[in-house]
Coordinates of C-alpha atoms in Angstrom, one line a residue:
M1 CA 33.7 190.3 166.6
N2 CA 36.6 187.8 166.8
T3 CA 36.7 186.0 163.4
A4 CA 40.0 184.1 164.0
N5 CA 38.2 180.8 164.4
V6 CA 35.4 181.3 161.9
V7 CA 35.7 178.9 159.0
A8 CA 34.8 180.6 155.7
P9 CA 32.1 178.8 153.7
S10 CA 33.2 176.9 150.6
I11 CA 31.6 175.2 147.7
F12 CA 33.0 171.9 146.5
K13 CA 32.7 171.5 142.7
P14 CA 33.6 168.0 141.4
S15 CA 35.2 167.6 138.0
R16 CA 33.3 166.9 134.9
A17 CA 34.9 163.4 134.9
L18 CA 32.9 162.6 138.1
S19 CA 29.6 164.1 137.0
K20 CA 28.1 160.8 135.9
V21 CA 29.9 158.3 138.1
G22 CA 30.3 157.4 141.8
P23 CA 31.6 154.6 143.9
S24 CA 30.9 151.2 142.3
A25 CA 27.8 149.2 143.4
I26 CA 30.1 146.6 144.9
S27 CA 32.0 149.2 146.9
R28 CA 28.6 150.7 148.1
M29 CA 27.3 147.2 149.1
M30 CA 30.6 146.4 151.0
A31 CA 30.4 149.7 152.9
T32 CA 26.7 149.3 153.8
T33 CA 27.3 145.7 154.9
V34 CA 30.2 146.8 157.2
D35 CA 28.0 149.6 158.6
L36 CA 25.2 147.3 159.4
Q37 CA 27.6 144.8 161.0
R38 CA 29.0 147.6 163.1
Q39 CA 25.5 148.3 164.3
G40 CA 25.3 144.7 165.5
R41 CA 23.5 143.2 162.6
N42 CA 24.3 139.6 161.6
I43 CA 25.0 139.9 157.8
V44 CA 26.3 137.1 155.7
G45 CA 28.1 138.3 152.5
P46 CA 28.2 136.1 149.4
H47 CA 28.6 139.4 147.5
V48 CA 32.3 140.1 147.3
G49 CA 34.6 138.5 144.7
K50 CA 37.4 138.0 147.1
P51 CA 39.0 134.6 147.5
D52 CA 38.9 133.4 151.1
F53 CA 42.0 131.4 150.7
D54 CA 45.4 132.5 151.9
T55 CA 48.0 133.4 149.3
P56 CA 50.3 130.4 148.5
E57 CA 53.1 130.0 151.0
N58 CA 55.8 130.2 148.3
V59 CA 54.5 133.5 147.2
I60 CA 54.5 134.9 150.8
E61 CA 58.1 133.7 151.2
A62 CA 59.1 135.4 148.0
A63 CA 57.7 138.7 149.3
I64 CA 59.6 138.3 152.6
R65 CA 62.8 137.5 150.7
A66 CA 62.4 140.6 148.6
M67 CA 62.0 142.8 151.7
R68 CA 65.0 141.3 153.4
A69 CA 67.1 141.7 150.2
G70 CA 66.3 145.4 150.2
E71 CA 63.9 145.3 147.2
T72 CA 61.8 148.0 148.7
H73 CA 62.6 150.9 146.3
Y74 CA 61.3 152.2 143.0
T75 CA 61.3 149.9 140.0
A76 CA 60.8 150.7 136.4
L77 CA 57.3 152.2 136.2
D78 CA 56.0 149.4 133.9
G79 CA 57.4 146.6 136.1
S80 CA 60.8 145.2 137.3
P81 CA 62.7 143.1 134.8
A82 CA 62.0 140.0 137.0
V83 CA 58.2 140.4 137.0
K84 CA 58.1 141.3 133.3
A85 CA 60.1 138.2 132.5
A86 CA 57.6 136.2 134.6
V87 CA 54.7 137.7 132.6
Q88 CA 56.5 137.1 129.4
G89 CA 57.0 133.5 130.3
K90 CA 53.4 133.0 131.4
F91 CA 52.0 134.4 128.1
A92 CA 54.3 132.1 126.1
R93 CA 53.8 129.0 128.2
E94 CA 50.0 129.2 128.8
N95 CA 48.7 131.2 125.9
G96 CA 51.2 130.8 123.0
L97 CA 51.8 134.5 122.9
D98 CA 55.3 135.8 122.4
F99 CA 55.4 139.3 123.7
T100 CA 58.6 141.4 123.9
P101 CA 59.3 143.3 127.1
D102 CA 58.2 146.6 125.5
E103 CA 54.8 145.0 124.7
I104 CA 54.3 144.2 128.5
V105 CA 53.2 146.5 131.3
V106 CA 52.6 145.6 134.9
T107 CA 50.2 147.9 136.8
T108 CA 48.7 148.4 140.3
G109 CA 45.9 146.0 139.6
A110 CA 44.3 145.1 136.3
K111 CA 41.8 147.9 136.7
M112 CA 44.6 150.4 136.5
L113 CA 45.7 148.9 133.1
L114 CA 42.1 149.2 131.8
F115 CA 41.9 152.8 133.1
S116 CA 45.2 153.7 131.6
A117 CA 44.5 152.2 128.3
F118 CA 41.2 154.1 128.0
F119 CA 42.8 157.3 129.3
A120 CA 45.5 157.0 126.6
T121 CA 43.2 156.2 123.7
V122 CA 39.6 157.6 124.0
Q123 CA 38.2 161.1 123.9
P124 CA 34.7 162.7 124.0
G125 CA 32.6 161.3 121.1
D126 CA 34.4 158.0 121.0
E127 CA 32.3 154.8 121.7
V128 CA 33.3 151.6 123.6
I129 CA 31.2 148.5 123.1
L130 CA 30.4 146.6 126.3
P131 CA 28.4 143.4 126.1
A132 CA 26.1 143.2 129.1
P133 CA 26.3 141.9 131.7
Y134 CA 29.7 143.5 132.3
W135 CA 31.9 144.1 135.3
V136 CA 30.6 147.2 137.1
S137 CA 33.7 149.4 136.6
Y138 CA 33.9 149.1 132.8
S139 CA 31.1 151.6 131.9
D140 CA 32.1 154.1 134.6
I141 CA 35.7 154.2 133.5
V142 CA 34.6 154.8 129.9
E143 CA 32.3 157.6 131.0
M144 CA 35.0 159.2 133.1
M145 CA 37.0 159.6 129.9
G146 CA 34.1 161.4 128.3
A147 CA 33.5 158.6 125.9
K148 CA 30.2 156.7 125.5
P149 CA 29.6 153.1 126.6
I150 CA 27.5 151.3 124.1
I151 CA 25.7 148.6 126.0
L152 CA 24.9 145.4 124.0
P153 CA 22.6 143.1 126.0
T154 CA 23.4 139.4 125.7
R155 CA 20.9 136.6 126.1
A156 CA 20.7 133.8 128.6
E157 CA 19.9 131.4 125.7
D158 CA 23.2 132.4 124.1
G159 CA 25.1 131.7 127.3
F160 CA 25.4 135.5 127.9
R161 CA 27.9 135.7 125.0
L162 CA 28.0 138.5 122.5
Q163 CA 26.8 137.5 119.0
A164 CA 28.6 138.7 115.9
D165 CA 25.5 140.1 114.2
D166 CA 24.8 142.2 117.3
L167 CA 28.3 143.5 117.3
E168 CA 28.2 144.3 113.5
R169 CA 25.1 146.4 114.0
A170 CA 26.6 148.3 116.9
I171 CA 29.8 149.5 115.3
T172 CA 29.9 153.0 114.0
P173 CA 32.7 155.3 112.8
N174 CA 33.1 156.4 116.4
T175 CA 33.6 152.9 117.8
R176 CA 37.1 152.8 119.4
W177 CA 37.1 149.6 121.5
L178 CA 35.3 146.4 122.2
L179 CA 35.8 145.0 125.7
I180 CA 35.1 141.4 126.6
N181 CA 35.7 139.6 129.9
S182 CA 36.1 135.8 129.7
P183 CA 35.4 133.9 131.9
S184 CA 32.8 136.6 132.8
N185 CA 32.2 138.5 135.9
P186 CA 29.3 138.3 136.7
T187 CA 27.9 135.4 134.6
G188 CA 30.7 132.9 134.5
A189 CA 30.3 132.7 130.7
I190 CA 33.3 131.6 128.7
Y191 CA 34.1 132.5 125.1
R192 CA 35.5 129.6 123.3
K193 CA 37.3 129.4 119.9
E194 CA 34.0 129.1 118.1
D195 CA 32.6 132.1 120.0
Y196 CA 35.5 134.4 119.4
G197 CA 35.9 133.4 115.7
P198 CA 32.9 135.3 114.3
I199 CA 33.6 138.3 116.5
L200 CA 37.2 138.5 115.3
E201 CA 35.9 138.4 111.7
V202 CA 33.7 141.4 112.4
L203 CA 36.6 143.3 113.9
E204 CA 38.8 142.4 110.9
R205 CA 36.3 144.4 108.7
H206 CA 36.5 147.5 111.0
P207 CA 40.2 148.4 111.5
Q208 CA 39.3 151.4 113.7
V209 CA 38.0 149.1 116.4
W210 CA 40.5 147.8 118.9
F211 CA 39.8 144.8 121.2
M212 CA 40.4 144.8 124.9
V213 CA 40.1 141.3 126.6
D214 CA 40.0 140.9 130.3
D215 CA 41.3 137.3 131.1
M216 CA 41.4 137.8 134.9
Y217 CA 39.6 134.5 135.6
E218 CA 41.5 132.4 133.1
H219 CA 42.4 129.7 135.6
L220 CA 38.9 129.4 137.0
I221 CA 37.3 127.1 134.4
Y222 CA 35.3 124.1 135.6
K223 CA 35.1 121.9 132.4
D224 CA 37.9 120.0 130.9
E225 CA 38.6 122.4 128.0
P226 CA 41.4 124.8 127.0
F227 CA 41.3 128.5 127.7
V228 CA 41.7 130.6 124.6
T229 CA 42.4 134.4 124.2
P230 CA 41.8 136.3 121.0
A231 CA 45.4 137.3 120.2
Q232 CA 46.2 133.6 120.3
L233 CA 43.5 132.9 117.7
R234 CA 44.2 135.7 115.3
P235 CA 47.9 136.8 115.4
D236 CA 47.2 139.0 112.4
L237 CA 45.0 141.2 114.6
R238 CA 47.5 141.4 117.5
N239 CA 48.4 145.0 116.6
R240 CA 45.0 146.1 118.0
I241 CA 44.4 143.6 120.8
L242 CA 45.2 144.4 124.5
T243 CA 45.3 141.2 126.6
V244 CA 44.7 142.0 130.3
N245 CA 45.3 139.6 133.2
G246 CA 46.5 139.6 136.8
V247 CA 47.3 137.5 139.9
S248 CA 44.4 138.6 142.1
K249 CA 41.9 135.8 141.7
A250 CA 43.7 132.7 140.7
Y251 CA 46.4 133.1 143.4
A252 CA 44.3 134.7 146.1
M253 CA 46.4 137.9 145.9
T254 CA 43.7 140.6 145.7
G255 CA 45.4 142.9 148.2
R256 CA 48.7 142.7 146.4
R257 CA 47.3 144.8 143.5
I258 CA 49.2 143.4 140.5
G259 CA 47.7 143.4 137.0
Y260 CA 49.6 143.0 133.8
G261 CA 49.0 143.0 130.0
G262 CA 50.4 142.5 126.6
G263 CA 49.7 144.7 123.6
P264 CA 51.1 146.6 120.7
V265 CA 54.1 148.9 121.4
P266 CA 52.4 152.2 120.5
L267 CA 49.6 151.5 123.0
M268 CA 51.9 150.3 125.8
K269 CA 54.1 153.3 125.3
A270 CA 51.1 155.6 125.8
V271 CA 50.0 153.6 128.9
R272 CA 53.5 154.2 130.3
V273 CA 53.0 157.9 130.0
V274 CA 49.7 157.6 132.0
L275 CA 51.5 155.6 134.7
S276 CA 54.3 158.0 134.9
Q277 CA 51.9 160.8 135.8
S278 CA 49.7 158.7 138.1
T279 CA 50.8 155.6 140.1
S280 CA 54.4 155.4 138.8
C281 CA 55.5 151.8 139.6
T282 CA 53.5 149.4 141.6
C283 CA 54.7 148.0 144.9
S284 CA 58.1 146.4 144.5
I285 CA 57.4 143.7 147.1
A286 CA 54.1 142.8 145.4
Q287 CA 56.0 142.5 142.1
A288 CA 58.4 140.0 143.6
A289 CA 55.4 138.0 144.9
A290 CA 53.7 138.1 141.5
A291 CA 56.9 136.9 139.8
E292 CA 57.0 133.9 142.1
A293 CA 53.3 133.2 141.6
L294 CA 53.7 133.1 137.8
N295 CA 57.0 131.2 137.8
G296 CA 56.5 128.9 140.8
P297 CA 54.5 125.7 141.4
Q298 CA 50.8 125.9 140.4
D299 CA 49.5 123.4 142.9
A300 CA 47.6 126.0 144.9
V301 CA 45.8 127.3 141.8
R302 CA 44.6 123.8 141.0
R303 CA 43.6 123.2 144.7
Y304 CA 41.6 126.5 144.8
R305 CA 39.9 125.7 141.6
G306 CA 38.8 122.3 143.0
E307 CA 37.3 124.0 146.0
Y308 CA 35.5 126.5 143.9
R309 CA 34.1 123.7 141.8
K310 CA 32.6 122.1 145.0
R311 CA 31.1 125.4 146.0
R312 CA 29.7 125.9 142.6
E313 CA 27.9 122.6 142.9
L314 CA 26.6 123.6 146.3
I315 CA 25.2 126.8 145.0
M316 CA 23.5 125.0 142.0
D317 CA 21.9 122.5 144.4
E318 CA 20.7 125.3 146.6
L319 CA 19.2 127.3 143.7
S320 CA 17.4 124.3 142.4
T321 CA 15.2 124.5 145.5
A322 CA 14.1 128.1 144.9
P323 CA 11.3 127.7 142.3
K324 CA 11.1 131.3 141.0
L325 CA 14.8 132.0 140.7
A326 CA 16.3 131.1 137.3
Y327 CA 20.0 130.7 136.7
N328 CA 22.6 129.4 134.3
S329 CA 25.3 127.1 135.6
P330 CA 28.6 129.2 135.4
D331 CA 31.3 127.6 133.4
G332 CA 34.0 129.7 135.1
T333 CA 34.8 132.4 137.8
F334 CA 33.2 132.1 141.2
Y335 CA 30.0 133.9 140.5
S336 CA 26.4 133.0 139.8
F337 CA 24.1 135.5 138.0
I338 CA 20.5 134.8 139.1
D339 CA 17.2 135.9 137.4
W340 CA 14.8 137.1 140.1
R341 CA 12.0 138.4 137.9
G342 CA 9.7 135.6 139.0
Y343 CA 9.3 137.7 142.2
A344 CA 9.0 141.1 140.5
G345 CA 6.1 143.1 141.9
K346 CA 5.8 141.0 145.0
K347 CA 5.3 142.6 148.4
T348 CA 7.7 142.2 151.4
P349 CA 6.4 141.4 154.8
A350 CA 6.8 145.1 155.6
G351 CA 4.5 146.0 152.7
R352 CA 7.2 147.2 150.2
I353 CA 6.7 146.4 146.6
L354 CA 9.8 145.0 144.8
T355 CA 9.9 147.1 141.7
D356 CA 13.4 146.4 140.6
D357 CA 16.6 144.5 141.4
E358 CA 17.9 147.2 143.6
A359 CA 14.8 147.0 145.8
L360 CA 15.2 143.2 146.0
C361 CA 18.8 143.5 147.1
D362 CA 18.0 146.1 149.6
Y363 CA 15.3 143.9 151.0
L364 CA 17.6 140.9 151.2
L365 CA 20.2 142.9 152.9
R366 CA 18.2 144.9 155.5
D367 CA 15.3 142.4 156.2
C368 CA 17.0 139.1 155.6
G369 CA 20.7 139.8 156.5
V370 CA 22.3 138.6 153.2
A371 CA 24.3 140.8 150.9
V372 CA 24.1 140.4 147.1
I373 CA 24.8 142.7 144.1
P374 CA 22.0 144.0 141.9
G375 CA 22.2 143.1 138.2
S376 CA 21.6 146.7 137.1
S377 CA 25.1 147.4 138.3
F378 CA 26.3 145.0 135.6
G379 CA 24.1 146.5 132.9
S380 CA 21.4 143.8 133.3
P381 CA 18.4 144.7 135.4
G382 CA 16.3 141.8 136.6
Y383 CA 19.3 139.8 138.0
F384 CA 21.5 139.7 141.0
R385 CA 25.0 138.3 141.5
I386 CA 26.3 136.1 144.3
S387 CA 29.9 135.0 144.8
F388 CA 30.9 131.6 145.9
A389 CA 34.4 132.7 146.9
S390 CA 33.3 132.3 150.5
A391 CA 33.4 129.4 153.0
E392 CA 30.7 126.7 152.6
S393 CA 29.1 127.7 155.8
V394 CA 28.6 131.3 154.6
L395 CA 27.2 130.1 151.3
R396 CA 24.7 127.7 152.9
E397 CA 23.5 130.3 155.3
G398 CA 23.4 133.0 152.6
M399 CA 21.3 130.7 150.3
L400 CA 19.0 129.8 153.2
R401 CA 18.3 133.5 153.9
I402 CA 17.7 134.2 150.2
R403 CA 15.2 131.3 149.9
T404 CA 13.5 132.3 153.2
G405 CA 13.3 135.9 152.1
C406 CA 11.8 135.0 148.7
T407 CA 9.3 132.6 150.3
A408 CA 8.1 135.4 152.6
L409 CA 7.1 137.6 149.6
S410 CA 3.4 137.8 148.7

């Protein structure tokens, strides 16, 4: 027998780090949507948090200049001097935070900074407190590190904001981090000075707990009020606060993959070790673009925010005509988190009972041609998320299909 072309059988064994996690719900929905579209299905997608605007022209030109100037080589692994100076200036100018260069790290997307910080600080048995709803990747990243996510449900009547009493009860000797995203993906909730104050008082009493704040949507606030971040409010606690941000959302630069953060030197030093053995530096051209975004004119940011505000009003108007869908008006981001439980247990025209939010989202996708993200992915079953970072025509058609699909339930 000729065995030259016979492939020996093999058994793939994933690592323990992957035993409890898989691709995020958003990634799965994006892949399924693309697959259905390839099959010829007409699917509208108010599900992806990806600005549909072009990157500002001055930022594009900065990237081109960088390439023509030969800035296409390695930089320092935590960011070039130019981009770190831009981040330093941004923090000082907009947040009143004076970070030194060794307190700043620039990474390949803000998610990489979150990942690296957890990789550098947690171990099996540690706990990370996540107020729910939370961004889908937070809990999976924590679990990949062998740590335990402690999910604290928030309430719609509290504006989906963590309450200090709930935090106090959740802290144990094993608690390592609290992570809050404001403005919040997926709810659009904003933590103001009066919201952060009691939380910071709790953390003051528990010195083993560090605070990670994800400020990615800082510039997408729709009321005339200042944005605040915890390190700004309590400088005495700065030695255990990591402030994370990036250029993806405000500047329509999701594909450039630039995140950045400021934090205590020992933490940032540990993050650099993780980066040195993983991504090394981020793209030098993207760094040049990010420096221009932070240093240059901010007209585009204001223009985008104005457009998102109009789309937010459109979504609120559309939702008001769907009697069994409950919602809070988002104060920030470009998301709306919708309570669908008025339709729980209803039957689709094909006879399927909607038992949970994943069943609802599957029905809306496959039967109605509209993609949304189930709330259980954000730690909050009973809801689904839509994004209004899409064109008005997409939003109107998407909301029409949602209303039509819900009306068809019996």
